[in-house]
Coordinates of C-alpha atoms in Angstrom, one line a residue:
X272 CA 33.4 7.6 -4.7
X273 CA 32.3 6.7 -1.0
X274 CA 34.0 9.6 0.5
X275 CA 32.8 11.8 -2.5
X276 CA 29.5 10.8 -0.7
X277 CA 30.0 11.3 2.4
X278 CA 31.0 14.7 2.2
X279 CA 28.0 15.7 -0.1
X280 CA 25.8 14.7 2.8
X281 CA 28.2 16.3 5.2
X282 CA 27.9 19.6 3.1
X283 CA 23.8 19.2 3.0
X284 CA 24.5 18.2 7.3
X285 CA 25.5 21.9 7.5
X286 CA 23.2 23.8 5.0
X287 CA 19.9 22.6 6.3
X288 CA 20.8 22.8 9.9
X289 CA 21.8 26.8 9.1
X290 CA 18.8 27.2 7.0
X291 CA 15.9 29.8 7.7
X292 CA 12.3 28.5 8.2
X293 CA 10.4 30.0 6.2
X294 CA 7.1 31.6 7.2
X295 CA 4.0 30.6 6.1
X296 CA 2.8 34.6 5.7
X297 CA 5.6 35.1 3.1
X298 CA 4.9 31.9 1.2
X299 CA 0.8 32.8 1.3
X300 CA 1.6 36.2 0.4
X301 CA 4.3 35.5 -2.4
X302 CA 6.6 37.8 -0.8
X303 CA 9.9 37.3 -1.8
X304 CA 12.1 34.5 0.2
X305 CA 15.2 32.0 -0.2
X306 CA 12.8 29.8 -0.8
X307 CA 10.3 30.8 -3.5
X308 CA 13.5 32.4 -5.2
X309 CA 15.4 28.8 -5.1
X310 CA 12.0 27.7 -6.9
X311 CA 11.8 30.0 -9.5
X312 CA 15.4 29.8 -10.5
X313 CA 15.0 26.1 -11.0
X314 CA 12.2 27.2 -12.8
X315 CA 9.3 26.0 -10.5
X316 CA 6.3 27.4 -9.8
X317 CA 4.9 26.0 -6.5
X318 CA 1.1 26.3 -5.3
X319 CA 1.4 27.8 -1.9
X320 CA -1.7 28.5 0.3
X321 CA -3.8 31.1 -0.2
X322 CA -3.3 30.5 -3.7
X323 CA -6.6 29.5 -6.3
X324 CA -5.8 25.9 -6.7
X325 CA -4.4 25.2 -3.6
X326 CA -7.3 23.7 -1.9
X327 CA -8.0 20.9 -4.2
X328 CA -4.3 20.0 -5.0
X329 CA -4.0 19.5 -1.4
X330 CA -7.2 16.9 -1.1
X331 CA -6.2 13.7 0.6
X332 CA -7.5 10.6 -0.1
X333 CA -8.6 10.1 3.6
X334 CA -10.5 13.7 4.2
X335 CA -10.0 12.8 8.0
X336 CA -6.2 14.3 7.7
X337 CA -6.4 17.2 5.8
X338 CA -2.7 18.6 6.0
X339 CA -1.5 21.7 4.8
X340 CA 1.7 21.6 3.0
X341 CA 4.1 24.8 2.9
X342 CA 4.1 24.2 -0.7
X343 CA 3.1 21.6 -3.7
X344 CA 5.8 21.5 -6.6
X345 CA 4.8 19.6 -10.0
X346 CA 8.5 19.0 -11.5
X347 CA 8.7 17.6 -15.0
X348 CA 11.4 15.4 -14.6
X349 CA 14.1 13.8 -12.3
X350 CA 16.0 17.0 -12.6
X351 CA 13.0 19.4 -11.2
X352 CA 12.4 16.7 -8.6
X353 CA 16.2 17.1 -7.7
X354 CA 16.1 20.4 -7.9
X355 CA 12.8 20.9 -5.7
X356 CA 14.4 18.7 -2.6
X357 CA 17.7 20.9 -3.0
X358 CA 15.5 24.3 -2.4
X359 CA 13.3 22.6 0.3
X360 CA 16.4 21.5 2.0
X361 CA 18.4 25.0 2.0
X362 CA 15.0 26.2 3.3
X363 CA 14.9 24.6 6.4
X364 CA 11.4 22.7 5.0
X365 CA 10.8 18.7 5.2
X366 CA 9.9 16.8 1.8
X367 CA 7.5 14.2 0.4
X368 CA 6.5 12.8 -2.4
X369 CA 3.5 12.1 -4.1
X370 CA 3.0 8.7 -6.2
X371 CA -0.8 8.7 -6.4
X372 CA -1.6 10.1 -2.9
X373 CA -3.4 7.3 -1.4
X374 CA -1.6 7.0 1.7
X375 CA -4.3 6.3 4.3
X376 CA -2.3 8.7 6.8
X377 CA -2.0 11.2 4.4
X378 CA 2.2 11.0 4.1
X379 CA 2.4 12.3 1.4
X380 CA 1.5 15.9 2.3
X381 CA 3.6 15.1 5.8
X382 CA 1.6 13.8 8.5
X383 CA 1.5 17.6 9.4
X384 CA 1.1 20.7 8.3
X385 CA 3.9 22.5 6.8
X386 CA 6.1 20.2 3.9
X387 CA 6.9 20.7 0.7
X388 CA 4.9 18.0 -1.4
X389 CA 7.3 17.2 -4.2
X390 CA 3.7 15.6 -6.9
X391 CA 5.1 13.8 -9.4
X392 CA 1.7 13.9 -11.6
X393 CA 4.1 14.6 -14.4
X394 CA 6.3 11.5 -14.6
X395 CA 4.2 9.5 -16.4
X396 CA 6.4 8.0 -19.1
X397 CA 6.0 4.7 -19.9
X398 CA 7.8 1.8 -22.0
X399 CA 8.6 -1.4 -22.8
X400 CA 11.2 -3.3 -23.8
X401 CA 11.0 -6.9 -24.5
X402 CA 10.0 -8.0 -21.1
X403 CA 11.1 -4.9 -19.2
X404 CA 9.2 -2.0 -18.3
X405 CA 10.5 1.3 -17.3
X406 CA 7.2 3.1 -15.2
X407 CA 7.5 6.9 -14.8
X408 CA 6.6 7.5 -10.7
X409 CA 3.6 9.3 -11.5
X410 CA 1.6 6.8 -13.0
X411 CA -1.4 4.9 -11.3
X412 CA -1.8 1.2 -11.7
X413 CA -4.5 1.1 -13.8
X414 CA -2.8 3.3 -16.3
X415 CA 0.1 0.7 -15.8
X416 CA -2.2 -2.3 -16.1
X417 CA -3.4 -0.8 -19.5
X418 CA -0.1 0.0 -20.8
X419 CA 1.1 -3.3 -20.6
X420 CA -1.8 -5.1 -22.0
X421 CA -1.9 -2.7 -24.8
X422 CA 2.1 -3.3 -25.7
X423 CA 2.2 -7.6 -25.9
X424 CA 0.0 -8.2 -23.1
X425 CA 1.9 -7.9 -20.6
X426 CA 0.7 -7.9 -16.8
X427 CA 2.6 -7.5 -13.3
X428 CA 1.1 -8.4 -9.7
X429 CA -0.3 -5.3 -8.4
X430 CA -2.8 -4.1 -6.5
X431 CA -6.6 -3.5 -7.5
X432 CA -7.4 0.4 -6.9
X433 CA -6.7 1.8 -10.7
X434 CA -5.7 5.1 -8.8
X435 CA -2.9 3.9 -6.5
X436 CA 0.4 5.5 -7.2
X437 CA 3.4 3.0 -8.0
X438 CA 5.8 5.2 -6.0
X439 CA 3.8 4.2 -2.6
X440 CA 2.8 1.1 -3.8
X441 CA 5.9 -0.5 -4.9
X442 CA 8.0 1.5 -2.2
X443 CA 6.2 -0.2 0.5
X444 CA 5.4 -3.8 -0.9
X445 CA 2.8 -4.1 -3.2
X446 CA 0.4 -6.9 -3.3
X447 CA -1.8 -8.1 -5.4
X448 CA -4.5 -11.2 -6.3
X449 CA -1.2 -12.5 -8.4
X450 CA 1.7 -12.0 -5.9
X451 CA 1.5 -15.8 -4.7
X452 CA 3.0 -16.5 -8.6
X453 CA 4.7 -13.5 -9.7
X454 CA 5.8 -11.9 -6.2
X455 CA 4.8 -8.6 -4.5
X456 CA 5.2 -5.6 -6.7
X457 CA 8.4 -4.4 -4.5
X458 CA 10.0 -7.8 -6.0
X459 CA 9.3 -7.4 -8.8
X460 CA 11.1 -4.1 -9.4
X461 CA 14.4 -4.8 -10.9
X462 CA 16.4 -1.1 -10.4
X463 CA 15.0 2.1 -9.4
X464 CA 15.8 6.3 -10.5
X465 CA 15.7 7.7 -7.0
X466 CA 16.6 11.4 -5.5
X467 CA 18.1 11.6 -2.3
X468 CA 18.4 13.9 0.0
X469 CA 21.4 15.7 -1.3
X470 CA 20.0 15.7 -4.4
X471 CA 21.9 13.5 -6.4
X472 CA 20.0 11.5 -9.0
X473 CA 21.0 7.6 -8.3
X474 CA 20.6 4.4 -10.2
X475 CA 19.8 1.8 -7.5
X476 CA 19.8 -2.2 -8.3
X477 CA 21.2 -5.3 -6.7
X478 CA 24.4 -4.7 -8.2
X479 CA 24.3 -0.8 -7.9
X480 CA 23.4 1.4 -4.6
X481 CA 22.3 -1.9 -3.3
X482 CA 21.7 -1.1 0.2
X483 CA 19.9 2.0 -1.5
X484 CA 17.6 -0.4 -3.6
X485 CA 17.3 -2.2 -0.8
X486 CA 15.9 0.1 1.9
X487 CA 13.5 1.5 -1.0
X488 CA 12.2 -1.1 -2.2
X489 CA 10.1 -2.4 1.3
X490 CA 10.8 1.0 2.8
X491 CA 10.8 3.7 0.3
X492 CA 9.4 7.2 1.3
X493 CA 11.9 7.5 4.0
X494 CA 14.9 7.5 1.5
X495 CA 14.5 9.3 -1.6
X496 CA 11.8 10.0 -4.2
X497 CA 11.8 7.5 -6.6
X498 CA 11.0 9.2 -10.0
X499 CA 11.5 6.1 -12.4
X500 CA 10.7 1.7 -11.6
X501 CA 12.8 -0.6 -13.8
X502 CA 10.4 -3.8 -13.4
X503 CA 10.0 -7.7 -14.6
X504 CA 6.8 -8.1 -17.0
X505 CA 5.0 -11.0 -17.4
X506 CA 2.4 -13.1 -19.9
X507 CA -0.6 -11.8 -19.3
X508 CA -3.1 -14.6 -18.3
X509 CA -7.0 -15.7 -18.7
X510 CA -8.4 -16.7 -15.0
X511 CA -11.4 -17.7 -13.7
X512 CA -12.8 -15.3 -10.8
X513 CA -14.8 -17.1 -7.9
X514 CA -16.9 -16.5 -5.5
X515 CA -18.6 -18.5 -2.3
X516 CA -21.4 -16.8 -1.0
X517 CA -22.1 -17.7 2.8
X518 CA -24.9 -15.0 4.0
X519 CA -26.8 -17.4 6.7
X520 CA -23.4 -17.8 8.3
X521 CA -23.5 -16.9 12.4
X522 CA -19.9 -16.3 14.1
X523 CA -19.8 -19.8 15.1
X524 CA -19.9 -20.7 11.2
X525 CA -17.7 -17.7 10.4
X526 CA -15.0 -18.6 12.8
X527 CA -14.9 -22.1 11.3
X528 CA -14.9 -21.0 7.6
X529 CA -11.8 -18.6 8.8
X530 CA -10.3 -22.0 10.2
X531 CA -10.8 -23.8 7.5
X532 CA -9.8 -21.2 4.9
X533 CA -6.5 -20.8 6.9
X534 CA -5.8 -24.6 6.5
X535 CA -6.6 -24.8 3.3
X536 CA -4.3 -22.1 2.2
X537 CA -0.9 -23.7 3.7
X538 CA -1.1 -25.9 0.6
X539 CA -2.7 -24.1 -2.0
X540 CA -1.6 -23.3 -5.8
X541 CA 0.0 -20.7 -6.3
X542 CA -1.7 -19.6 -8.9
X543 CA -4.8 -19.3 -7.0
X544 CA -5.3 -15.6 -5.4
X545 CA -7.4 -16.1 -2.5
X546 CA -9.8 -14.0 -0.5
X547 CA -12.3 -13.7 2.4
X548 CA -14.6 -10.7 2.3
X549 CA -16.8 -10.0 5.4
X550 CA -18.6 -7.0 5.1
X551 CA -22.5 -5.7 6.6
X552 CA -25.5 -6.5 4.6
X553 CA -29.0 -5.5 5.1
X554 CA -30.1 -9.2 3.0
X555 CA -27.9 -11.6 5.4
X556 CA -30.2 -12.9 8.3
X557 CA -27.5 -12.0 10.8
X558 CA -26.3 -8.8 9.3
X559 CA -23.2 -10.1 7.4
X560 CA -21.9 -10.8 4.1
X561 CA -19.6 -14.1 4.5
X562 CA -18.1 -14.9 1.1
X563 CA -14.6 -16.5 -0.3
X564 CA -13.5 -15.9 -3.3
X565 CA -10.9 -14.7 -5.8
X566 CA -9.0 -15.5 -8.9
X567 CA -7.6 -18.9 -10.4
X568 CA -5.2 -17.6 -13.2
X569 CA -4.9 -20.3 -15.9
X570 CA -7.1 -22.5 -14.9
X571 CA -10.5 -23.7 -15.9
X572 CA -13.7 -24.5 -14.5
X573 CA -12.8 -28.2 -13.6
X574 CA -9.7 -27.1 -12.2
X575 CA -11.4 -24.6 -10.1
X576 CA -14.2 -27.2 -8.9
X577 CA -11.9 -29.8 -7.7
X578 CA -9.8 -27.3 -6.2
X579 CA -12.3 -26.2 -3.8
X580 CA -14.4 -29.4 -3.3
X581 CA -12.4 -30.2 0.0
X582 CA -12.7 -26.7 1.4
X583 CA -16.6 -26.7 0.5
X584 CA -17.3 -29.4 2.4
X585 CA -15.8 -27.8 5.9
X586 CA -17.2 -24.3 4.8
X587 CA -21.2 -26.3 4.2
X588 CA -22.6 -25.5 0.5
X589 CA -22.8 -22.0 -0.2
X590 CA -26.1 -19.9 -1.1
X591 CA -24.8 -18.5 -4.4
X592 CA -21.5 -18.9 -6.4
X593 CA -20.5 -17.2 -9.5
X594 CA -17.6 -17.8 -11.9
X595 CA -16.4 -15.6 -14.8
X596 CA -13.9 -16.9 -16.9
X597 CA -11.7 -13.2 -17.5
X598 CA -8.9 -12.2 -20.2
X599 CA -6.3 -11.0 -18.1
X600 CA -7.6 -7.3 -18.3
X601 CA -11.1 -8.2 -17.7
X602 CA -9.6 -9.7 -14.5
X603 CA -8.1 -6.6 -14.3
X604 CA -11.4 -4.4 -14.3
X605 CA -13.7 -7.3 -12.6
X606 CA -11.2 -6.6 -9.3
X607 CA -11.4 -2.6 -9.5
X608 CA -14.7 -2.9 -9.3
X609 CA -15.0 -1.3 -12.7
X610 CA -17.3 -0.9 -15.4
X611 CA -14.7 -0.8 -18.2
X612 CA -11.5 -1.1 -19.5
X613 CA -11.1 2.8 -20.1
X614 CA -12.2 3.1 -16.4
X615 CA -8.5 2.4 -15.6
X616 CA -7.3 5.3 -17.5
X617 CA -7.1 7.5 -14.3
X618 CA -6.2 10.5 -17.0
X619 CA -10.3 10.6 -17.7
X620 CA -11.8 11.2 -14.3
X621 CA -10.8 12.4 -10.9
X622 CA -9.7 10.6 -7.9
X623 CA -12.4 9.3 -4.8
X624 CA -12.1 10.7 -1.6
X625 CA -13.2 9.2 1.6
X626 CA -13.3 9.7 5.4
X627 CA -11.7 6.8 7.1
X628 CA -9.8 5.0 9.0
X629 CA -8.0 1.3 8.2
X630 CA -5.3 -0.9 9.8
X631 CA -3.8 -4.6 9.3
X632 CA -2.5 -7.4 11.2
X633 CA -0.4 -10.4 9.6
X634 CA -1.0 -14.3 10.0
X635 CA 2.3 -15.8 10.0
X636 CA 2.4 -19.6 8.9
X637 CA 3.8 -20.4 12.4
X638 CA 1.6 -18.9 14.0
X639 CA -2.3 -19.3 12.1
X640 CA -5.3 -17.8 14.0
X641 CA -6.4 -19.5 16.8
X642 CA -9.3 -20.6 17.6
X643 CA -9.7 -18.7 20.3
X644 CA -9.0 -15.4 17.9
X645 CA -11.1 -16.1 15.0
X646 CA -14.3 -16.1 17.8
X647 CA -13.8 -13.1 19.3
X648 CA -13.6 -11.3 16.0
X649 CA -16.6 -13.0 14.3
X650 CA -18.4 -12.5 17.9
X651 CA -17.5 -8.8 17.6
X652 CA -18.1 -8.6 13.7
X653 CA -21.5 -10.3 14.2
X654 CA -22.3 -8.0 17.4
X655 CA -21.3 -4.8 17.6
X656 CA -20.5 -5.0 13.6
X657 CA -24.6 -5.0 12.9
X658 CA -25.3 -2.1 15.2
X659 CA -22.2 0.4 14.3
X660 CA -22.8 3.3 12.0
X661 CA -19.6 3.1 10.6
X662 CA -19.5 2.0 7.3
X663 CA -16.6 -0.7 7.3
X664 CA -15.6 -3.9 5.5
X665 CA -12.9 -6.8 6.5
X666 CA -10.7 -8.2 3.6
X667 CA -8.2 -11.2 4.6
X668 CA -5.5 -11.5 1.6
X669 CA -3.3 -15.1 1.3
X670 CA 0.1 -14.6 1.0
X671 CA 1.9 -17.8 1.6
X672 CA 1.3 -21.1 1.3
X673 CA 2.4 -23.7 -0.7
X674 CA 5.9 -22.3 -2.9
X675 CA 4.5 -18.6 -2.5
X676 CA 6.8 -16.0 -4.4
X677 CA 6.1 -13.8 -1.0
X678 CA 7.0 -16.5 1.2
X679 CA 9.8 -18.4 -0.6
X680 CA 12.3 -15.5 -0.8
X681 CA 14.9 -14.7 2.3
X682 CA 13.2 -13.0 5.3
X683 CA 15.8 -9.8 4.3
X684 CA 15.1 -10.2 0.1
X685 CA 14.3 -6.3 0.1
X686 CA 13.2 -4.4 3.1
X687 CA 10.0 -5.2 3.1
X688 CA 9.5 -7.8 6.7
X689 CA 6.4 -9.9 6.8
X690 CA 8.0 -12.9 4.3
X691 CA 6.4 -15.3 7.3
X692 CA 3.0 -13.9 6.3
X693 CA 0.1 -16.4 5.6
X694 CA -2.0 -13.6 5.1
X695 CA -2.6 -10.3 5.9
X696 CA -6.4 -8.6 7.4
X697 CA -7.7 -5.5 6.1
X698 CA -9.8 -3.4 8.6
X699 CA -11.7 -0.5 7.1
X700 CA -14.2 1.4 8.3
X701 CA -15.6 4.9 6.9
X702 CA -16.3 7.3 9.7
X703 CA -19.8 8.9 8.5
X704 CA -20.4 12.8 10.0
X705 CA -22.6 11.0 12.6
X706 CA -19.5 9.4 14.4
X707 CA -16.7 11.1 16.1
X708 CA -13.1 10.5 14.5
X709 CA -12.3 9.3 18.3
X710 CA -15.1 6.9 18.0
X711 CA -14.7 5.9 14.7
X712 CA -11.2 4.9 15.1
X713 CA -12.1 2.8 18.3
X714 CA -14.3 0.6 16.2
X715 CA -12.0 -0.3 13.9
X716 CA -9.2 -0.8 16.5
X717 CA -11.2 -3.1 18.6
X718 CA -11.7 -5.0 15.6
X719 CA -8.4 -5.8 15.1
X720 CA -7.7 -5.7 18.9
X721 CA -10.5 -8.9 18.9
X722 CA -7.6 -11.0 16.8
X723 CA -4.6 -9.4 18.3
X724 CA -5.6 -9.8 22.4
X725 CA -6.9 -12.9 22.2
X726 CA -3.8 -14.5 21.0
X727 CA -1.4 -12.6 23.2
X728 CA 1.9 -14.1 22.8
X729 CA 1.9 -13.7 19.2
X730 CA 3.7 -10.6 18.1
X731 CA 1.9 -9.5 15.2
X732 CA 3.1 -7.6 12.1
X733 CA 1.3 -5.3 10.0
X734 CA 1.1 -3.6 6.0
X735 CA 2.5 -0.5 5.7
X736 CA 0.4 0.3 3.0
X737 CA -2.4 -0.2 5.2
X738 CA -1.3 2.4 7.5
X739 CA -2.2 3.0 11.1
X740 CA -2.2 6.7 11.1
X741 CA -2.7 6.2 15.1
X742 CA 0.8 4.5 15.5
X743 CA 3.8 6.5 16.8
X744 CA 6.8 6.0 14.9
X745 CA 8.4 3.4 17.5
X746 CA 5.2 1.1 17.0
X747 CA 5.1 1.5 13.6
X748 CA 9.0 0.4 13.0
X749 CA 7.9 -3.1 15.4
X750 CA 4.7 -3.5 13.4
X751 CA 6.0 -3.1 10.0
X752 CA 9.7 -3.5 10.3
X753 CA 10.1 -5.8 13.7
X754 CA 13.8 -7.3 12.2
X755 CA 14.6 -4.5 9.4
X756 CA 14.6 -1.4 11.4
X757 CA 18.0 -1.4 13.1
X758 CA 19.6 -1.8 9.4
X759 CA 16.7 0.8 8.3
X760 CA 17.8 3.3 10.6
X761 CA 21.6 3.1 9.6
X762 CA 21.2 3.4 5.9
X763 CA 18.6 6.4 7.0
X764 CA 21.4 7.6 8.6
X765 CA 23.3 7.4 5.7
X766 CA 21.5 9.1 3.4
X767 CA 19.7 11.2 4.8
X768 CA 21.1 12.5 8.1
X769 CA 18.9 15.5 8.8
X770 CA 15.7 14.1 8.6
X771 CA 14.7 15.9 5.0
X772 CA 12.5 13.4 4.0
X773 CA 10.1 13.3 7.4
X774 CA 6.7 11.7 8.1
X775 CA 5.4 10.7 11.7
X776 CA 6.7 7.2 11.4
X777 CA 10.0 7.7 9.5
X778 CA 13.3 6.2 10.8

């Protein structure tokens, strides 16, 4: 069966390196081609450019890197997805997929002009059986979310954005308020239906393909397109939802409530999701929005109270709280920051768009903040933070602490590589027409560079699905991937030799 393999990836080796690029006049004019004609015998029917259609099916969630794909393909199943890598490969063109799009480097039309973009808008089965859910590649989260809590209320630990793709989600991590109980979404995958490059359609699992599973499930878009998740349910549960308010706060204040919200997480509950949200506001006397909060899932209002009461009295008392206590699908809607539950039917209204740039750093439990770090980046978020034009917020996300389902698995569980993580930092900023990209991107960088220079012998990870669009693909394998990427790049390797499934920061 191995050597069967082998020489299926041999025999794809040898037709992609002989195949003809094909021009972008022919594919805009519809003239006839290998590759159009691979298409339509599969019966396929690409949008190319030029075409009516084109433009808006080639939208990226961050409008700041709008690339042009050769070609977008809509397949109805595993066997049009397989069938649209095999003509992109004889055709000399590189392939992606696209989950829900949301890539904040735009990956998922390439990084660059010129892919096929395999969408898989059409895979959106969805069942359950017992406690196991089978999650067609082209569904969203919150359609997901709903699904679930409409078949036994059931619930996973996912991310909050209703219109994030599992495909990008899952293939790259996955976290969400619940991960610290249930595990990142990644985890809790239990097999996968993927395509590779020569391809074959492929069951991969611990016991099946498991290098395979493992590479895609920490690492996925550089090994396949995964058209189908196997995943572990769980009960759905009420919560509580907090939140701290701390708008008077200064940097000196800031930088201790970050110090003291870092202790208090090495021990928390796990079933507390935790937050910090700093963001600008017009109403704070300084500038800033200081506030902690999150979600306590099964607990109650005394629980909650006397859970906090020994990180309230480091953080001072704050100038509003609020508590809602939330079925799990209220929770659900209360963190999308929507107005419904049929808000998270994505199927009802189109996807946002926005001009922006983000990136990440992780806090290992070795190595917390110090000191020293947490004041140069509330100096800078207090400073140049109140007089930038850029719109931007900062989110800090516990991971770890206490028995963490992130944290308590082995470093190499799948392949995603931050399992030392206490907690991860959001930077976000959107780059309004008044601001230069260049400019922009500075302002967020410095940000970060605030936490990350002032603690210089740290080596700090990052979220790959908080992308740095800005990172080559060397700095992105030693951000995202510091111990997994010489095993990455073997099994890439592997299965896909020639590169068919390329992005700027691929292996």
């Amino acid at each position: 069966m191995m050597r069967a393999s082998l020489a299926s990836f041999a025999i794809l080796s040898v037709a992609v390196a002989r195949a003809a690029w094909v021009p972008l006049s022919s594919l805009e004019a519809r003239a006839s081609n290998a590759f159009l004609d691979c298409m339509d015998g599969a019966g396929l029917d690409p949008l190319v450019q030029g075409e009516s259609g084109y433009t808006s099916a080639a939208q990226p969630f961050n409008l700041r890197l709008p690339w042009k794909p050769a070609a977008i393909v809509y397949p109805n199943d595993a066997n049009g997805v397989a069938a649209a890598i095999k003509c992109g490969a004889s055709n000399g063109l590189k392939v992606n997929a696209r989950s829900g799009g949301h890539s904040y480097a735009a990956y998922a039309l390439g990084g660059e002009d010129g892919h096929l973009t395999v969408s898989l808008d059409n895979l959106r089965h969805l069942s359950l059986n017992g406690t196991t859910a089978t999650i067609g590649a082209g569904n969203r989260l919150g359609d997901v979310a709903l699904y679930l809590w409409n078949n036994g209320k059931r619930a996973m630990a996912h991310g909050t954005c209703p219109y994030v793709g599992i495909g990008g989600h899952a293939g790259q991590g996955g976290f969400g308020l619940p991960s610290r109980a249930w595990g990142l979404l990644a985890d809790q995958v239990l097999s996968v239906e993927i395509v590779t490059a020569d391809g074959q359609i492929r069951t991969a699992s611990k016991s099946k393909n498991a290098d395979l599973f493992w590479a895609a499930t920490g690492a996925g878009a550089s090994f396949g397109i995964m058209t189908s998740f196997t995943t572990a349910t769980h009960a759905a549960v009420d919560s509580i939802a907090f939140a701290y308010n701390f708008p008077n706060y200064g940097p000196k204040d800031a930088s201790k409530g970050l110090q003291a919200w870092q202790n208090f997480g090495k021990n928390l509950d796990v079933n507390v999701g935790l937050q910090i949200h700093i963001d600008p506001s017009s109403d704070a006397p300084n500038g800033i929005s200081f506030s902690v909060s999150g979600v306590y899932y099964g607990a109650n209002q005394a629980k909650v109270d006397s859970t906090f009461a020994p990180l309230l009295k480091t953080l001072g008392k704050p100038s509003s709280t609020s508590f809602q206590k939330q079925s799990w699908i209220d929770s659900v809607v209360y963190l999308a920051g929507a107005g419904s539950v049929a808000e998270l039917n994505t199927t009802t209204a189109p996807d946002v768009h926005d001009d922006f740039f983000a990136t990440s750093t992780f806090v290992s439990e070795q190595e917390p903040m110090s000191t020293a770090a947490s004041d140069a980046l509330m100096n800078y978020i207090y400073k140049q933070g109140t007089s930038t034009a850029v719109e931007w917020f900062v989110i800090f996300d516990l991971y770890g602490g206490g028995n963490s389902a992130v944290t308590s698995v082995a470093d190499d569980f799948n392949a995603f590589d931050a399992r030392d993580a206490l907690y991860s930092i959001q930077y976000y900023g959107t780059i309004p027409s008044s601001v230069s990209d260049a400019n922009g991107i500075k302002f967020i960088t410095d940000m970060k560079g605030a936490v990350e220079n002032n603690q210089p012998n740290t080596s700090f990870k990052g979220y790959a699905n908080y992308i740095d669009s800005t990172y080559t693909a060397d700095v992105a394998h030693k951000k995202y991937y510091p111990s997994h990427t010489p095993r990455l790049t073997t099994l890439k390797n592997t299965y896909d030799p020639q590169r068919l499934f390329h992005f700027p920061q691929d292996f």
